[in-house]
């Protein structure tokens, strides 16, 4: 998938392991920028790389799909995961997680392309219902522009990375 100079690729477990440092850069940048994505500031590179190594293991077992957006020079600038490993009574569902775009690469279509690719990957895996949550108003606008339906808001759900409570907004989308 391509838009402007952004290309989306699905990574294998080995490719995910090889890209841990670059993916850690994206995660650290997003947390430094205030993204509420399960980590507090300051996020160390070691902790960020350990997170991506655990994601690579999930890719290896088939429990998740890892998609990466790369710029024209092939540098990873964004990522999203499709979580397939859900309870046995939910074989039709997947979760979208850690939709991250480096602040230097925003407003170039990477987020939109990542979400489109995530939907396609979920559909190819036989999933018909997607769910995600976000604390970001910018991300919420992106999801709403792509026809995600807001299910509700939970006040004080998590902490912002710098501290202080933040709400989270739940969204879902049925895939044709």
PDB file of C-alpha atoms in Angstrom:
ATOM      1  CA  UNK A   1       0.000   0.000   0.000  1.00  0.00           C
ATOM      2  CA  UNK A   2       1.402   3.417  -0.934  1.00  0.00           C
ATOM      3  CA  UNK A   3       0.457   7.091  -0.578  1.00  0.00           C
ATOM      4  CA  UNK A   4       2.880   9.913  -1.378  1.00  0.00           C
ATOM      5  CA  UNK A   5       6.085   8.282  -0.143  1.00  0.00           C
ATOM      6  CA  UNK A   6       4.559   6.101   2.602  1.00  0.00           C
ATOM      7  CA  UNK A   7       4.595   2.335   2.078  1.00  0.00           C
ATOM      8  CA  UNK A   8       2.852  -0.173   4.380  1.00  0.00           C
ATOM      9  CA  UNK A   9       4.362  -3.622   4.983  1.00  0.00           C
ATOM     10  CA  UNK A  10       3.361  -6.604   7.102  1.00  0.00           C
ATOM     11  CA  UNK A  11       6.334  -7.802   9.140  1.00  0.00           C
ATOM     12  CA  UNK A  12       7.222 -11.385   9.921  1.00  0.00           C
ATOM     13  CA  UNK A  13       8.473 -12.201  13.421  1.00  0.00           C
ATOM     14  CA  UNK A  14      12.088 -12.105  12.207  1.00  0.00           C
ATOM     15  CA  UNK A  15      11.517  -8.758  10.495  1.00  0.00           C
ATOM     16  CA  UNK A  16       9.870  -7.430  13.650  1.00  0.00           C
ATOM     17  CA  UNK A  17      12.896  -8.471  15.703  1.00  0.00           C
ATOM     18  CA  UNK A  18      15.210  -6.814  13.176  1.00  0.00           C
ATOM     19  CA  UNK A  19      13.208  -3.563  13.394  1.00  0.00           C
ATOM     20  CA  UNK A  20      12.955  -3.409  17.211  1.00  0.00           C
ATOM     21  CA  UNK A  21      15.227  -0.352  17.482  1.00  0.00           C
ATOM     22  CA  UNK A  22      13.312   1.631  14.847  1.00  0.00           C
ATOM     23  CA  UNK A  23       9.956   0.630  16.345  1.00  0.00           C
ATOM     24  CA  UNK A  24      11.253   1.635  19.780  1.00  0.00           C
ATOM     25  CA  UNK A  25      12.102   5.077  18.343  1.00  0.00           C
ATOM     26  CA  UNK A  26       8.483   5.484  17.226  1.00  0.00           C
ATOM     27  CA  UNK A  27       7.086   4.329  20.572  1.00  0.00           C
ATOM     28  CA  UNK A  28       9.415   6.565  22.613  1.00  0.00           C
ATOM     29  CA  UNK A  29       8.583   9.558  20.399  1.00  0.00           C
ATOM     30  CA  UNK A  30       4.838   8.991  20.769  1.00  0.00           C
ATOM     31  CA  UNK A  31       5.060   8.627  24.555  1.00  0.00           C
ATOM     32  CA  UNK A  32       7.241  11.755  24.756  1.00  0.00           C
ATOM     33  CA  UNK A  33       4.557  13.494  22.694  1.00  0.00           C
ATOM     34  CA  UNK A  34       1.878  12.582  25.237  1.00  0.00           C
ATOM     35  CA  UNK A  35       0.290   9.475  23.687  1.00  0.00           C
ATOM     36  CA  UNK A  36      -1.469   7.329  26.280  1.00  0.00           C
ATOM     37  CA  UNK A  37      -0.376   3.908  25.004  1.00  0.00           C
ATOM     38  CA  UNK A  38       0.301   1.981  28.249  1.00  0.00           C
ATOM     39  CA  UNK A  39       3.662   3.608  29.075  1.00  0.00           C
ATOM     40  CA  UNK A  40       4.705   6.439  31.377  1.00  0.00           C
ATOM     41  CA  UNK A  41       7.364   9.101  30.793  1.00  0.00           C
ATOM     42  CA  UNK A  42      10.248   8.795  30.618  1.00  0.00           C
ATOM     43  CA  UNK A  43      10.123   5.616  28.556  1.00  0.00           C
ATOM     44  CA  UNK A  44      13.566   4.030  28.303  1.00  0.00           C
ATOM     45  CA  UNK A  45      14.813   2.581  25.033  1.00  0.00           C
ATOM     46  CA  UNK A  46      15.398  -0.723  26.823  1.00  0.00           C
ATOM     47  CA  UNK A  47      11.769  -0.925  27.931  1.00  0.00           C
ATOM     48  CA  UNK A  48      10.537   0.117  24.475  1.00  0.00           C
ATOM     49  CA  UNK A  49      12.714  -2.479  22.731  1.00  0.00           C
ATOM     50  CA  UNK A  50      11.589  -5.167  25.197  1.00  0.00           C
ATOM     51  CA  UNK A  51       7.986  -4.317  24.312  1.00  0.00           C
ATOM     52  CA  UNK A  52       8.688  -4.789  20.591  1.00  0.00           C
ATOM     53  CA  UNK A  53      10.485  -8.076  21.225  1.00  0.00           C
ATOM     54  CA  UNK A  54       7.326  -9.316  22.975  1.00  0.00           C
ATOM     55  CA  UNK A  55       5.256  -8.125  19.993  1.00  0.00           C
ATOM     56  CA  UNK A  56       7.567 -10.115  17.688  1.00  0.00           C
ATOM     57  CA  UNK A  57       6.817 -13.213  19.765  1.00  0.00           C
ATOM     58  CA  UNK A  58       3.095 -12.593  19.293  1.00  0.00           C
ATOM     59  CA  UNK A  59       3.675 -12.350  15.548  1.00  0.00           C
ATOM     60  CA  UNK A  60       5.632 -15.624  15.670  1.00  0.00           C
ATOM     61  CA  UNK A  61       2.739 -17.455  17.352  1.00  0.00           C
ATOM     62  CA  UNK A  62       0.169 -15.995  14.953  1.00  0.00           C
ATOM     63  CA  UNK A  63      -1.598 -14.102  17.722  1.00  0.00           C
ATOM     64  CA  UNK A  64      -1.008 -10.729  16.159  1.00  0.00           C
ATOM     65  CA  UNK A  65      -0.269  -8.996  12.887  1.00  0.00           C
ATOM     66  CA  UNK A  66       2.308  -6.191  12.836  1.00  0.00           C
ATOM     67  CA  UNK A  67       2.100  -3.558  10.111  1.00  0.00           C
ATOM     68  CA  UNK A  68       4.692  -0.837   9.578  1.00  0.00           C
ATOM     69  CA  UNK A  69       4.596   2.396   7.595  1.00  0.00           C
ATOM     70  CA  UNK A  70       7.936   3.331   6.027  1.00  0.00           C
ATOM     71  CA  UNK A  71       8.926   6.607   4.393  1.00  0.00           C
ATOM     72  CA  UNK A  72      10.537   7.020   0.968  1.00  0.00           C
ATOM     73  CA  UNK A  73      13.938   6.095   2.420  1.00  0.00           C
ATOM     74  CA  UNK A  74      12.563   2.893   3.928  1.00  0.00           C
ATOM     75  CA  UNK A  75      12.642   4.196   7.520  1.00  0.00           C
ATOM     76  CA  UNK A  76       9.784   3.013   9.743  1.00  0.00           C
ATOM     77  CA  UNK A  77       7.628   6.002  10.722  1.00  0.00           C
ATOM     78  CA  UNK A  78       4.477   4.310  11.992  1.00  0.00           C
ATOM     79  CA  UNK A  79       2.971   1.032  13.087  1.00  0.00           C
ATOM     80  CA  UNK A  80      -0.254  -0.705  14.066  1.00  0.00           C
ATOM     81  CA  UNK A  81      -1.119  -4.171  15.360  1.00  0.00           C
ATOM     82  CA  UNK A  82      -4.085  -6.418  14.731  1.00  0.00           C
ATOM     83  CA  UNK A  83      -4.625  -8.639  17.765  1.00  0.00           C
ATOM     84  CA  UNK A  84      -6.110 -11.977  16.727  1.00  0.00           C
ATOM     85  CA  UNK A  85      -5.475 -13.954  19.926  1.00  0.00           C
ATOM     86  CA  UNK A  86      -8.830 -13.453  21.637  1.00  0.00           C
ATOM     87  CA  UNK A  87     -11.096 -15.745  23.671  1.00  0.00           C
ATOM     88  CA  UNK A  88     -12.571 -18.720  21.811  1.00  0.00           C
ATOM     89  CA  UNK A  89     -16.069 -17.231  21.873  1.00  0.00           C
ATOM     90  CA  UNK A  90     -14.846 -14.281  19.787  1.00  0.00           C
ATOM     91  CA  UNK A  91     -13.360 -15.849  16.647  1.00  0.00           C
ATOM     92  CA  UNK A  92     -14.983 -13.175  14.479  1.00  0.00           C
ATOM     93  CA  UNK A  93     -13.309 -10.258  16.298  1.00  0.00           C
ATOM     94  CA  UNK A  94      -9.905  -8.567  16.319  1.00  0.00           C
ATOM     95  CA  UNK A  95      -8.507  -5.627  18.243  1.00  0.00           C
ATOM     96  CA  UNK A  96      -6.527  -2.770  16.770  1.00  0.00           C
ATOM     97  CA  UNK A  97      -3.672  -1.727  19.054  1.00  0.00           C
ATOM     98  CA  UNK A  98      -0.711   0.620  19.249  1.00  0.00           C
ATOM     99  CA  UNK A  99      -1.539   2.719  16.177  1.00  0.00           C
ATOM    100  CA  UNK A 100       1.542   4.934  16.364  1.00  0.00           C
ATOM    101  CA  UNK A 101       2.979   7.481  13.946  1.00  0.00           C
ATOM    102  CA  UNK A 102       6.214   9.346  14.694  1.00  0.00           C
ATOM    103  CA  UNK A 103       5.488  13.043  15.209  1.00  0.00           C
ATOM    104  CA  UNK A 104       7.846  13.958  12.347  1.00  0.00           C
ATOM    105  CA  UNK A 105       5.768  11.886   9.891  1.00  0.00           C
ATOM    106  CA  UNK A 106       2.248  12.946  10.830  1.00  0.00           C
ATOM    107  CA  UNK A 107      -0.236  14.518   8.416  1.00  0.00           C
ATOM    108  CA  UNK A 108       1.207  12.558   5.465  1.00  0.00           C
ATOM    109  CA  UNK A 109      -1.352   9.758   5.336  1.00  0.00           C
ATOM    110  CA  UNK A 110       0.532   7.106   7.329  1.00  0.00           C
ATOM    111  CA  UNK A 111      -2.209   6.713   9.943  1.00  0.00           C
ATOM    112  CA  UNK A 112      -4.935   6.376   7.328  1.00  0.00           C
ATOM    113  CA  UNK A 113      -2.900   3.846   5.337  1.00  0.00           C
ATOM    114  CA  UNK A 114      -2.048   1.845   8.453  1.00  0.00           C
ATOM    115  CA  UNK A 115      -5.709   1.653   9.434  1.00  0.00           C
ATOM    116  CA  UNK A 116      -6.753   0.611   5.923  1.00  0.00           C
ATOM    117  CA  UNK A 117      -4.076  -2.089   5.914  1.00  0.00           C
ATOM    118  CA  UNK A 118      -5.131  -3.256   9.394  1.00  0.00           C
ATOM    119  CA  UNK A 119      -8.719  -3.621   8.217  1.00  0.00           C
ATOM    120  CA  UNK A 120      -7.595  -5.566   5.146  1.00  0.00           C
ATOM    121  CA  UNK A 121      -5.379  -7.855   7.247  1.00  0.00           C
ATOM    122  CA  UNK A 122      -8.209  -8.511   9.711  1.00  0.00           C
ATOM    123  CA  UNK A 123     -10.614  -9.257   6.870  1.00  0.00           C
ATOM    124  CA  UNK A 124      -8.079 -11.658   5.318  1.00  0.00           C
ATOM    125  CA  UNK A 125      -7.840 -13.388   8.721  1.00  0.00           C
ATOM    126  CA  UNK A 126     -11.606 -13.933   8.646  1.00  0.00           C
ATOM    127  CA  UNK A 127     -12.507 -11.227  11.151  1.00  0.00           C
ATOM    128  CA  UNK A 128     -15.699  -9.238  10.737  1.00  0.00           C
ATOM    129  CA  UNK A 129     -15.667  -7.005  13.818  1.00  0.00           C
ATOM    130  CA  UNK A 130     -12.846  -4.705  14.899  1.00  0.00           C
ATOM    131  CA  UNK A 131     -12.542  -2.869  18.214  1.00  0.00           C
ATOM    132  CA  UNK A 132     -10.101  -0.219  19.419  1.00  0.00           C
ATOM    133  CA  UNK A 133      -9.737   2.399  22.102  1.00  0.00           C
ATOM    134  CA  UNK A 134      -7.965   5.734  22.149  1.00  0.00           C
ATOM    135  CA  UNK A 135      -7.360   8.636  24.464  1.00  0.00           C
ATOM    136  CA  UNK A 136      -6.261  10.886  21.605  1.00  0.00           C
ATOM    137  CA  UNK A 137      -8.632  13.386  20.021  1.00  0.00           C
ATOM    138  CA  UNK A 138      -6.524  13.424  16.838  1.00  0.00           C
ATOM    139  CA  UNK A 139      -6.694   9.632  16.567  1.00  0.00           C
ATOM    140  CA  UNK A 140     -10.434   9.720  17.287  1.00  0.00           C
ATOM    141  CA  UNK A 141     -10.921  12.090  14.340  1.00  0.00           C
ATOM    142  CA  UNK A 142      -8.911   9.738  12.105  1.00  0.00           C
ATOM    143  CA  UNK A 143     -11.052   6.756  13.115  1.00  0.00           C
ATOM    144  CA  UNK A 144     -14.297   8.653  12.675  1.00  0.00           C
ATOM    145  CA  UNK A 145     -13.230   9.786   9.175  1.00  0.00           C
ATOM    146  CA  UNK A 146     -12.748   6.091   8.366  1.00  0.00           C
ATOM    147  CA  UNK A 147     -16.277   5.221   9.501  1.00  0.00           C
ATOM    148  CA  UNK A 148     -15.475   3.751  12.897  1.00  0.00           C
ATOM    149  CA  UNK A 149     -18.425   4.014  15.283  1.00  0.00           C
ATOM    150  CA  UNK A 150     -17.900   5.442  18.745  1.00  0.00           C
ATOM    151  CA  UNK A 151     -19.328   3.073  21.342  1.00  0.00           C
ATOM    152  CA  UNK A 152     -18.662   5.255  24.364  1.00  0.00           C
ATOM    153  CA  UNK A 153     -16.213   6.986  26.660  1.00  0.00           C
ATOM    154  CA  UNK A 154     -14.817   5.842  29.991  1.00  0.00           C
ATOM    155  CA  UNK A 155     -13.726   8.815  32.124  1.00  0.00           C
ATOM    156  CA  UNK A 156     -10.409   8.519  33.949  1.00  0.00           C
ATOM    157  CA  UNK A 157      -9.616   5.188  32.280  1.00  0.00           C
ATOM    158  CA  UNK A 158      -5.822   5.519  32.289  1.00  0.00           C
ATOM    159  CA  UNK A 159      -3.034   7.981  32.973  1.00  0.00           C
ATOM    160  CA  UNK A 160      -1.418  10.325  30.503  1.00  0.00           C
ATOM    161  CA  UNK A 161       2.277   9.428  30.156  1.00  0.00           C
ATOM    162  CA  UNK A 162       3.228  12.536  32.137  1.00  0.00           C
ATOM    163  CA  UNK A 163       0.622  11.765  34.832  1.00  0.00           C
ATOM    164  CA  UNK A 164      -2.980  12.827  35.309  1.00  0.00           C
ATOM    165  CA  UNK A 165      -6.049  10.868  34.299  1.00  0.00           C
ATOM    166  CA  UNK A 166      -7.301  10.631  30.744  1.00  0.00           C
ATOM    167  CA  UNK A 167     -10.524   9.369  29.259  1.00  0.00           C
ATOM    168  CA  UNK A 168     -10.604   6.623  26.673  1.00  0.00           C
ATOM    169  CA  UNK A 169     -12.977   6.356  23.765  1.00  0.00           C
ATOM    170  CA  UNK A 170     -14.056   2.946  22.444  1.00  0.00           C
ATOM    171  CA  UNK A 171     -14.735   2.409  18.746  1.00  0.00           C
ATOM    172  CA  UNK A 172     -15.859  -0.517  16.628  1.00  0.00           C
ATOM    173  CA  UNK A 173     -16.211  -1.281  12.950  1.00  0.00           C
ATOM    174  CA  UNK A 174     -18.002  -4.090  11.134  1.00  0.00           C
ATOM    175  CA  UNK A 175     -16.110  -5.352   8.105  1.00  0.00           C
ATOM    176  CA  UNK A 176     -18.094  -6.345   5.013  1.00  0.00           C
TER     177      UNK A 176
END
